[in-house]
Amino acid sequence: METAFTVVVIILVIIAGMILIHRLNAQHDERIGAFRYSDALPGIGRRTRKGPGAAVPKGPPTDATHSEHREGSR
């Protein structure tokens, strides 16, 4: 009888802990959703991806000094 009571109490405590954790997570998610983070800095973390039909410029690079420096260093 004592063992069964102990098992029931342990199960109830586990269930209460699960409910508490669930509620705290929901509250935390609401706080995160309400806080507005600033936008990422331009050029950091977000790259524009060109689709397969996007035009790619052909010909020499616009910054010729950069490519010449790069070729000369190798």
XYZ file of C-alpha atoms in Angstrom:
74
model
C 0.000 0.000 0.000
C 2.788 2.430 0.887
C 4.680 1.625 -2.308
C 1.641 2.262 -4.504
C 1.031 5.597 -2.785
C 4.676 6.602 -3.292
C 4.535 5.683 -6.991
C 1.327 7.701 -7.445
C 2.872 10.730 -5.714
C 6.001 10.503 -7.890
C 3.891 10.289 -11.056
C 1.828 13.305 -9.963
C 4.974 15.325 -9.243
C 6.361 14.423 -12.692
C 3.097 15.497 -14.354
C 3.081 18.770 -12.383
C 6.682 19.415 -13.476
C 5.803 18.743 -17.111
C 2.890 21.193 -16.952
C 5.074 23.822 -15.280
C 7.811 23.478 -17.900
C 5.231 23.661 -20.699
C 3.750 26.864 -19.291
C 7.167 28.462 -18.782
C 8.133 27.644 -22.381
C 4.895 29.189 -23.666
C 5.502 32.318 -21.589
C 9.079 32.533 -22.845
C 7.926 32.174 -26.475
C 5.428 35.016 -25.975
C 8.151 37.263 -24.576
C 10.460 36.480 -27.479
C 7.650 37.152 -29.968
C 6.836 40.500 -28.359
C 10.448 41.715 -28.381
C 11.428 43.170 -31.715
C 14.981 42.396 -32.640
C 16.821 44.766 -34.915
C 17.338 43.831 -38.544
C 20.575 42.184 -39.517
C 23.309 44.464 -40.753
C 23.467 44.752 -44.530
C 25.784 42.171 -46.010
C 25.980 40.048 -42.879
C 24.161 36.758 -42.712
C 21.749 37.415 -45.555
C 22.768 36.732 -49.102
C 20.521 37.286 -52.055
C 20.182 34.160 -54.086
C 19.734 34.450 -57.814
C 17.367 32.109 -59.538
C 18.317 30.055 -62.578
C 17.002 32.753 -64.923
C 18.910 35.631 -63.329
C 21.255 37.581 -65.556
C 24.930 37.122 -64.775
C 27.222 39.902 -65.996
C 29.717 38.658 -68.563
C 33.124 40.077 -69.262
C 35.935 41.280 -67.025
C 35.217 42.023 -63.388
C 34.329 45.620 -62.607
C 37.104 45.825 -60.025
C 40.111 44.977 -62.233
C 42.682 46.114 -59.681
C 41.428 43.571 -57.189
C 41.670 40.647 -59.625
C 45.119 41.783 -60.850
C 46.366 41.923 -57.295
C 44.968 38.483 -56.670
C 46.591 36.964 -59.784
C 49.944 38.580 -59.079
C 50.151 37.228 -55.549
C 49.997 33.577 -56.642
